[in-house]
PDB file of C-alpha atoms in Angstrom:
ATOM      1  CA  GLY A 752      59.634  36.516  20.810  1.00 61.00           C
ATOM      2  CA  ALA A 753      62.655  38.028  19.130  1.00 74.00           C
ATOM      3  CA  VAL A 754      65.985  36.222  19.265  1.00 89.00           C
ATOM      4  CA  VAL A 755      69.187  37.614  20.677  1.00 94.00           C
ATOM      5  CA  SER A 756      72.384  35.618  20.536  1.00 95.00           C
ATOM      6  CA  GLN A 757      75.672  35.968  22.360  1.00 96.00           C
ATOM      7  CA  HIS A 758      79.068  34.619  21.476  1.00 96.00           C
ATOM      8  CA  PRO A 759      80.918  32.987  23.032  1.00 96.00           C
ATOM      9  CA  SER A 760      78.676  31.285  25.580  1.00 95.00           C
ATOM     10  CA  TRP A 761      81.647  30.819  27.851  1.00 95.00           C
ATOM     11  CA  VAL A 762      85.284  31.848  27.839  1.00 96.00           C
ATOM     12  CA  ILE A 763      88.283  31.223  30.058  1.00 96.00           C
ATOM     13  CA  CYS A 764      91.240  33.559  29.778  1.00 95.00           C
ATOM     14  CA  LYS A 765      94.437  34.463  31.545  1.00 96.00           C
ATOM     15  CA  SER A 766      94.712  37.547  33.680  1.00 96.00           C
ATOM     16  CA  GLY A 767      95.820  40.556  31.633  1.00 96.00           C
ATOM     17  CA  THR A 768      94.292  39.482  28.356  1.00 96.00           C
ATOM     18  CA  SER A 769      91.321  41.067  26.613  1.00 96.00           C
ATOM     19  CA  VAL A 770      88.092  39.298  25.815  1.00 97.00           C
ATOM     20  CA  LYS A 771      85.440  40.308  23.283  1.00 97.00           C
ATOM     21  CA  ILE A 772      81.808  39.286  23.650  1.00 97.00           C
ATOM     22  CA  GLU A 773      79.344  39.698  20.805  1.00 97.00           C
ATOM     23  CA  CYS A 774      75.633  40.374  21.072  1.00 96.00           C
ATOM     24  CA  ARG A 775      73.449  40.009  17.988  1.00 95.00           C
ATOM     25  CA  SER A 776      69.779  40.605  17.362  1.00 93.00           C
ATOM     26  CA  LEU A 777      68.945  37.902  14.856  1.00 92.00           C
ATOM     27  CA  ASP A 778      65.521  38.860  13.561  1.00 88.00           C
ATOM     28  CA  PHE A 779      65.116  42.537  14.327  1.00 88.00           C
ATOM     29  CA  GLN A 780      67.088  45.745  14.296  1.00 89.00           C
ATOM     30  CA  ALA A 781      68.120  47.211  17.600  1.00 88.00           C
ATOM     31  CA  THR A 782      69.268  50.794  17.879  1.00 86.00           C
ATOM     32  CA  THR A 783      69.760  50.228  21.573  1.00 91.00           C
ATOM     33  CA  MET A 784      71.358  47.305  23.333  1.00 94.00           C
ATOM     34  CA  PHE A 785      72.213  46.870  26.987  1.00 94.00           C
ATOM     35  CA  TRP A 786      75.041  45.103  28.758  1.00 96.00           C
ATOM     36  CA  TYR A 787      74.533  43.569  32.178  1.00 95.00           C
ATOM     37  CA  ARG A 788      76.736  41.740  34.627  1.00 95.00           C
ATOM     38  CA  GLN A 789      75.454  39.168  37.059  1.00 92.00           C
ATOM     39  CA  PHE A 790      77.357  37.708  39.983  1.00 90.00           C
ATOM     40  CA  PRO A 791      76.243  34.416  41.552  1.00 85.00           C
ATOM     41  CA  LYS A 792      72.889  34.594  43.308  1.00 79.00           C
ATOM     42  CA  GLN A 793      72.584  38.297  42.537  1.00 84.00           C
ATOM     43  CA  SER A 794      70.401  40.232  40.169  1.00 84.00           C
ATOM     44  CA  LEU A 795      71.443  41.685  36.858  1.00 90.00           C
ATOM     45  CA  MET A 796      73.375  44.920  37.125  1.00 91.00           C
ATOM     46  CA  LEU A 797      73.236  47.294  34.186  1.00 92.00           C
ATOM     47  CA  MET A 798      76.728  48.207  33.024  1.00 95.00           C
ATOM     48  CA  ALA A 799      76.062  50.335  29.984  1.00 94.00           C
ATOM     49  CA  THR A 800      73.626  51.258  27.280  1.00 93.00           C
ATOM     50  CA  SER A 801      74.914  50.736  23.770  1.00 90.00           C
ATOM     51  CA  ASN A 802      73.577  53.039  21.074  1.00 87.00           C
ATOM     52  CA  GLU A 803      74.086  52.334  17.398  1.00 85.00           C
ATOM     53  CA  GLY A 804      76.355  54.883  15.816  1.00 84.00           C
ATOM     54  CA  SER A 805      77.193  56.740  19.001  1.00 85.00           C
ATOM     55  CA  LYS A 806      79.111  56.339  22.225  1.00 88.00           C
ATOM     56  CA  ALA A 807      77.826  54.038  24.891  1.00 92.00           C
ATOM     57  CA  THR A 808      76.417  55.387  28.131  1.00 92.00           C
ATOM     58  CA  TYR A 809      78.015  53.831  31.178  1.00 95.00           C
ATOM     59  CA  GLU A 810      76.464  53.380  34.612  1.00 93.00           C
ATOM     60  CA  GLN A 811      78.130  54.921  37.611  1.00 92.00           C
ATOM     61  CA  GLY A 812      81.118  52.905  38.756  1.00 93.00           C
ATOM     62  CA  VAL A 813      81.661  51.134  35.442  1.00 94.00           C
ATOM     63  CA  GLU A 814      85.018  51.974  33.856  1.00 93.00           C
ATOM     64  CA  LYS A 815      84.501  52.838  30.210  1.00 92.00           C
ATOM     65  CA  ASP A 816      88.163  52.271  29.387  1.00 94.00           C
ATOM     66  CA  LYS A 817      88.009  48.785  30.813  1.00 95.00           C
ATOM     67  CA  PHE A 818      84.704  47.742  29.291  1.00 96.00           C
ATOM     68  CA  LEU A 819      84.799  48.908  25.691  1.00 96.00           C
ATOM     69  CA  ILE A 820      81.502  48.867  23.870  1.00 94.00           C
ATOM     70  CA  ASN A 821      81.020  49.131  20.141  1.00 91.00           C
ATOM     71  CA  HIS A 822      77.625  49.181  18.453  1.00 89.00           C
ATOM     72  CA  ALA A 823      78.631  49.418  14.824  1.00 82.00           C
ATOM     73  CA  SER A 824      75.453  48.082  13.256  1.00 89.00           C
ATOM     74  CA  LEU A 825      71.769  47.727  14.050  1.00 90.00           C
ATOM     75  CA  THR A 826      72.204  44.053  14.846  1.00 92.00           C
ATOM     76  CA  LEU A 827      75.560  43.843  16.603  1.00 94.00           C
ATOM     77  CA  SER A 828      77.064  45.218  19.791  1.00 94.00           C
ATOM     78  CA  THR A 829      80.358  44.077  21.253  1.00 95.00           C
ATOM     79  CA  LEU A 830      81.718  44.293  24.774  1.00 97.00           C
ATOM     80  CA  THR A 831      85.470  44.023  25.206  1.00 97.00           C
ATOM     81  CA  VAL A 832      86.822  43.409  28.674  1.00 97.00           C
ATOM     82  CA  THR A 833      90.334  44.809  28.527  1.00 96.00           C
ATOM     83  CA  SER A 834      93.166  43.588  30.716  1.00 96.00           C
ATOM     84  CA  ALA A 835      90.847  41.185  32.457  1.00 96.00           C
ATOM     85  CA  HIS A 836      91.432  40.267  36.098  1.00 95.00           C
ATOM     86  CA  PRO A 837      89.916  37.496  38.217  1.00 96.00           C
ATOM     87  CA  GLU A 838      87.437  39.954  39.749  1.00 95.00           C
ATOM     88  CA  ASP A 839      85.998  40.472  36.256  1.00 96.00           C
ATOM     89  CA  SER A 840      84.858  36.857  36.255  1.00 96.00           C
ATOM     90  CA  SER A 841      81.101  37.017  35.957  1.00 95.00           C
ATOM     91  CA  PHE A 842      78.086  36.242  33.812  1.00 95.00           C
ATOM     92  CA  TYR A 843      77.658  38.911  31.147  1.00 97.00           C
ATOM     93  CA  ILE A 844      74.230  39.287  29.567  1.00 96.00           C
ATOM     94  CA  CYS A 845      73.162  41.570  26.769  1.00 96.00           C
ATOM     95  CA  SER A 846      69.696  42.631  25.761  1.00 94.00           C
ATOM     96  CA  ALA A 847      68.368  44.341  22.678  1.00 92.00           C
ATOM     97  CA  ARG A 848      65.445  46.705  22.479  1.00 87.00           C
ATOM     98  CA  ASP A 849      62.920  46.066  19.729  1.00 82.00           C
ATOM     99  CA  SER A 850      61.230  49.350  18.934  1.00 76.00           C
ATOM    100  CA  SER A 851      58.669  47.540  16.797  1.00 76.00           C
ATOM    101  CA  LYS A 852      57.476  45.602  19.845  1.00 70.00           C
ATOM    102  CA  TYR A 853      56.751  48.429  22.284  1.00 68.00           C
ATOM    103  CA  ASN A 854      60.471  48.713  23.149  1.00 72.00           C
ATOM    104  CA  GLU A 855      60.463  45.242  24.631  1.00 79.00           C
ATOM    105  CA  GLN A 856      63.912  44.085  25.725  1.00 85.00           C
ATOM    106  CA  PHE A 857      64.980  40.628  24.665  1.00 90.00           C
ATOM    107  CA  PHE A 858      67.872  39.051  26.508  1.00 93.00           C
ATOM    108  CA  GLY A 859      70.700  37.009  25.153  1.00 94.00           C
ATOM    109  CA  PRO A 860      71.653  33.663  26.708  1.00 94.00           C
ATOM    110  CA  GLY A 861      74.644  35.167  28.510  1.00 95.00           C
ATOM    111  CA  THR A 862      78.405  34.657  28.445  1.00 96.00           C
ATOM    112  CA  ARG A 863      80.263  33.112  31.361  1.00 96.00           C
ATOM    113  CA  LEU A 864      83.686  34.732  31.713  1.00 96.00           C
ATOM    114  CA  THR A 865      86.304  33.137  33.922  1.00 96.00           C
ATOM    115  CA  VAL A 866      89.611  34.933  34.359  1.00 96.00           C
ATOM    116  CA  LEU A 867      92.413  32.819  35.789  1.00 95.00           C
TER     117      LEU A 867
ATOM    118  CA  LYS B 836      68.274  50.667  48.572  1.00 61.00           C
ATOM    119  CA  ASN B 837      66.859  48.534  45.787  1.00 68.00           C
ATOM    120  CA  GLN B 838      63.690  50.041  44.374  1.00 89.00           C
ATOM    121  CA  VAL B 839      62.343  46.591  43.550  1.00 93.00           C
ATOM    122  CA  GLU B 840      62.080  44.152  46.450  1.00 94.00           C
ATOM    123  CA  GLN B 841      61.206  40.518  45.947  1.00 95.00           C
ATOM    124  CA  SER B 842      60.164  37.906  48.450  1.00 96.00           C
ATOM    125  CA  PRO B 843      60.819  35.267  49.416  1.00 96.00           C
ATOM    126  CA  GLN B 844      64.481  35.115  48.494  1.00 94.00           C
ATOM    127  CA  SER B 845      64.087  31.413  47.810  1.00 95.00           C
ATOM    128  CA  LEU B 846      61.541  28.672  48.233  1.00 96.00           C
ATOM    129  CA  ILE B 847      61.246  24.937  47.810  1.00 97.00           C
ATOM    130  CA  ILE B 848      57.963  23.399  46.690  1.00 97.00           C
ATOM    131  CA  LEU B 849      56.762  19.933  45.849  1.00 97.00           C
ATOM    132  CA  GLU B 850      55.980  19.103  42.275  1.00 97.00           C
ATOM    133  CA  GLY B 851      52.337  19.735  41.523  1.00 97.00           C
ATOM    134  CA  LYS B 852      51.886  22.362  44.231  1.00 97.00           C
ATOM    135  CA  ASN B 853      51.171  26.047  43.728  1.00 97.00           C
ATOM    136  CA  CYS B 854      53.266  28.978  44.889  1.00 97.00           C
ATOM    137  CA  THR B 855      53.164  32.759  44.863  1.00 98.00           C
ATOM    138  CA  LEU B 856      56.071  35.141  44.566  1.00 98.00           C
ATOM    139  CA  GLN B 857      55.888  38.759  45.648  1.00 98.00           C
ATOM    140  CA  CYS B 858      57.320  41.961  44.243  1.00 97.00           C
ATOM    141  CA  ASN B 859      57.072  45.404  45.842  1.00 96.00           C
ATOM    142  CA  TYR B 860      58.451  48.445  44.122  1.00 94.00           C
ATOM    143  CA  THR B 861      58.987  52.139  44.693  1.00 92.00           C
ATOM    144  CA  VAL B 862      60.065  52.956  41.152  1.00 82.00           C
ATOM    145  CA  SER B 863      58.528  56.103  39.727  1.00 81.00           C
ATOM    146  CA  PRO B 864      57.270  57.128  37.231  1.00 81.00           C
ATOM    147  CA  PHE B 865      56.016  53.655  36.512  1.00 83.00           C
ATOM    148  CA  SER B 866      55.703  52.413  32.960  1.00 83.00           C
ATOM    149  CA  ASN B 867      55.300  48.651  33.157  1.00 89.00           C
ATOM    150  CA  LEU B 868      56.183  45.615  35.227  1.00 93.00           C
ATOM    151  CA  ARG B 869      57.607  42.409  33.878  1.00 93.00           C
ATOM    152  CA  TRP B 870      58.274  38.984  35.278  1.00 96.00           C
ATOM    153  CA  TYR B 871      61.164  37.015  33.853  1.00 95.00           C
ATOM    154  CA  LYS B 872      62.248  33.429  34.331  1.00 96.00           C
ATOM    155  CA  GLN B 873      65.979  32.824  34.390  1.00 94.00           C
ATOM    156  CA  ASP B 874      67.302  29.295  34.262  1.00 93.00           C
ATOM    157  CA  THR B 875      70.744  28.767  35.747  1.00 89.00           C
ATOM    158  CA  GLY B 876      73.438  29.930  33.344  1.00 87.00           C
ATOM    159  CA  ARG B 877      70.945  31.385  30.893  1.00 90.00           C
ATOM    160  CA  GLY B 878      69.553  34.799  30.063  1.00 91.00           C
ATOM    161  CA  PRO B 879      66.132  35.881  31.378  1.00 93.00           C
ATOM    162  CA  VAL B 880      63.037  34.991  29.393  1.00 92.00           C
ATOM    163  CA  SER B 881      59.935  37.140  29.591  1.00 91.00           C
ATOM    164  CA  LEU B 882      56.834  35.600  31.189  1.00 94.00           C
ATOM    165  CA  THR B 883      54.465  38.545  31.469  1.00 93.00           C
ATOM    166  CA  ILE B 884      54.375  42.290  31.019  1.00 90.00           C
ATOM    167  CA  MET B 885      51.751  44.541  32.565  1.00 92.00           C
ATOM    168  CA  THR B 886      51.074  48.229  32.182  1.00 88.00           C
ATOM    169  CA  PHE B 887      49.522  50.551  34.735  1.00 83.00           C
ATOM    170  CA  SER B 888      45.957  49.697  33.752  1.00 87.00           C
ATOM    171  CA  GLU B 889      46.317  45.920  33.818  1.00 90.00           C
ATOM    172  CA  ASN B 890      45.541  43.965  36.989  1.00 92.00           C
ATOM    173  CA  THR B 891      46.267  40.451  35.893  1.00 95.00           C
ATOM    174  CA  LYS B 892      47.894  38.598  33.054  1.00 95.00           C
ATOM    175  CA  SER B 893      48.390  34.895  32.461  1.00 95.00           C
ATOM    176  CA  ASN B 894      50.895  32.898  30.489  1.00 95.00           C
ATOM    177  CA  GLY B 895      50.061  29.218  30.766  1.00 96.00           C
ATOM    178  CA  ARG B 896      50.536  28.171  34.386  1.00 97.00           C
ATOM    179  CA  TYR B 897      51.954  31.571  35.297  1.00 97.00           C
ATOM    180  CA  THR B 898      49.592  34.316  36.432  1.00 97.00           C
ATOM    181  CA  ALA B 899      50.839  37.763  37.351  1.00 97.00           C
ATOM    182  CA  THR B 900      48.878  40.403  39.223  1.00 97.00           C
ATOM    183  CA  LEU B 901      49.537  44.092  39.618  1.00 96.00           C
ATOM    184  CA  ASP B 902      48.208  46.621  42.094  1.00 94.00           C
ATOM    185  CA  ALA B 903      49.583  49.937  40.897  1.00 90.00           C
ATOM    186  CA  ASP B 904      48.082  51.770  43.874  1.00 91.00           C
ATOM    187  CA  THR B 905      49.989  49.763  46.448  1.00 94.00           C
ATOM    188  CA  LYS B 906      52.874  49.141  44.044  1.00 94.00           C
ATOM    189  CA  GLN B 907      52.728  45.407  44.507  1.00 96.00           C
ATOM    190  CA  SER B 908      52.826  42.527  42.087  1.00 97.00           C
ATOM    191  CA  SER B 909      52.683  38.790  42.448  1.00 98.00           C
ATOM    192  CA  LEU B 910      53.502  35.827  40.259  1.00 98.00           C
ATOM    193  CA  HIS B 911      51.491  32.674  40.861  1.00 98.00           C
ATOM    194  CA  ILE B 912      52.729  29.350  39.575  1.00 97.00           C
ATOM    195  CA  THR B 913      50.050  26.694  39.292  1.00 97.00           C
ATOM    196  CA  ALA B 914      50.694  22.950  39.402  1.00 97.00           C
ATOM    197  CA  SER B 915      54.442  23.376  39.514  1.00 97.00           C
ATOM    198  CA  GLN B 916      56.688  21.214  37.382  1.00 97.00           C
ATOM    199  CA  LEU B 917      60.337  20.324  37.786  1.00 97.00           C
ATOM    200  CA  SER B 918      61.141  22.594  34.854  1.00 96.00           C
ATOM    201  CA  ASP B 919      59.808  25.542  36.857  1.00 97.00           C
ATOM    202  CA  SER B 920      62.973  25.429  38.961  1.00 97.00           C
ATOM    203  CA  ALA B 921      64.620  28.756  38.163  1.00 96.00           C
ATOM    204  CA  SER B 922      65.078  32.297  39.362  1.00 95.00           C
ATOM    205  CA  TYR B 923      62.086  34.565  38.851  1.00 97.00           C
ATOM    206  CA  ILE B 924      62.911  38.218  38.428  1.00 96.00           C
ATOM    207  CA  CYS B 925      60.572  41.168  38.780  1.00 96.00           C
ATOM    208  CA  VAL B 926      61.564  44.100  36.579  1.00 94.00           C
ATOM    209  CA  VAL B 927      59.948  47.531  36.699  1.00 92.00           C
ATOM    210  CA  SER B 928      60.366  49.937  33.839  1.00 88.00           C
ATOM    211  CA  VAL B 929      60.311  53.685  34.298  1.00 81.00           C
ATOM    212  CA  SER B 930      58.728  55.938  31.742  1.00 69.00           C
ATOM    213  CA  TRP B 931      61.942  56.682  29.874  1.00 64.00           C
ATOM    214  CA  GLY B 932      62.640  53.003  29.396  1.00 69.00           C
ATOM    215  CA  LYS B 933      65.183  52.185  32.081  1.00 78.00           C
ATOM    216  CA  PHE B 934      64.721  48.884  33.869  1.00 85.00           C
ATOM    217  CA  GLN B 935      64.998  48.343  37.630  1.00 88.00           C
ATOM    218  CA  PHE B 936      65.648  44.717  38.534  1.00 90.00           C
ATOM    219  CA  GLY B 937      64.645  42.850  41.629  1.00 92.00           C
ATOM    220  CA  ALA B 938      67.101  40.404  43.145  1.00 91.00           C
ATOM    221  CA  GLY B 939      64.949  37.480  42.132  1.00 93.00           C
ATOM    222  CA  THR B 940      63.300  34.568  43.911  1.00 96.00           C
ATOM    223  CA  GLN B 941      65.016  31.217  43.532  1.00 95.00           C
ATOM    224  CA  VAL B 942      62.390  28.489  43.129  1.00 97.00           C
ATOM    225  CA  VAL B 943      63.285  24.838  43.533  1.00 97.00           C
ATOM    226  CA  VAL B 944      60.653  22.258  42.614  1.00 97.00           C
ATOM    227  CA  THR B 945      61.295  18.829  44.094  1.00 97.00           C
ATOM    228  CA  PRO B 946      59.793  15.507  43.010  1.00 95.00           C
TER     229      PRO B 946
END
């Protein structure tokens, strides 16, 4: 299957700081990428859909000014958690859609964010 | 209410035994159903994907079934191994590509 990477794999930051997470499709181009958040023992919750060259589409209840998404190229989307607070601590997972493989979504390995 | 319900929530099985996980969905219009395996602290990895016309699909020791009439799917794990310990997530895709995730079944395989 296609490979999607995330960086960093884990990050610890102080409350009030901003954190950027990168999602890359390594061997295919992805016009659409997705950002999910997963709390312990819960399922993945879609936060937003990232579209290359246009604004991201956010799910209801997700603050677009707090979770900034940039999809500047066909292989890279970034999620920036601005002014992070302890309640933002979670496992953030991205996925990338491969239109050459029947729109299959391939998931990244996830990023563990801990806000102190 | 979640449109994809999985059961059981968790289960413990002995190494070498078989087990079956269930997934019921109400998502419509249905496009396809996928089973993912998610190891702790990792992203989900696809096991199987089935469209409306497919009843069963295998991937090694994993066999998924789909009954689109009753909107039920199952994932059968044969001869379980310790490495099968993970969360198994049922994901249903609607026609326009959006995914609906189940809460997952946590499987623990013990020696």
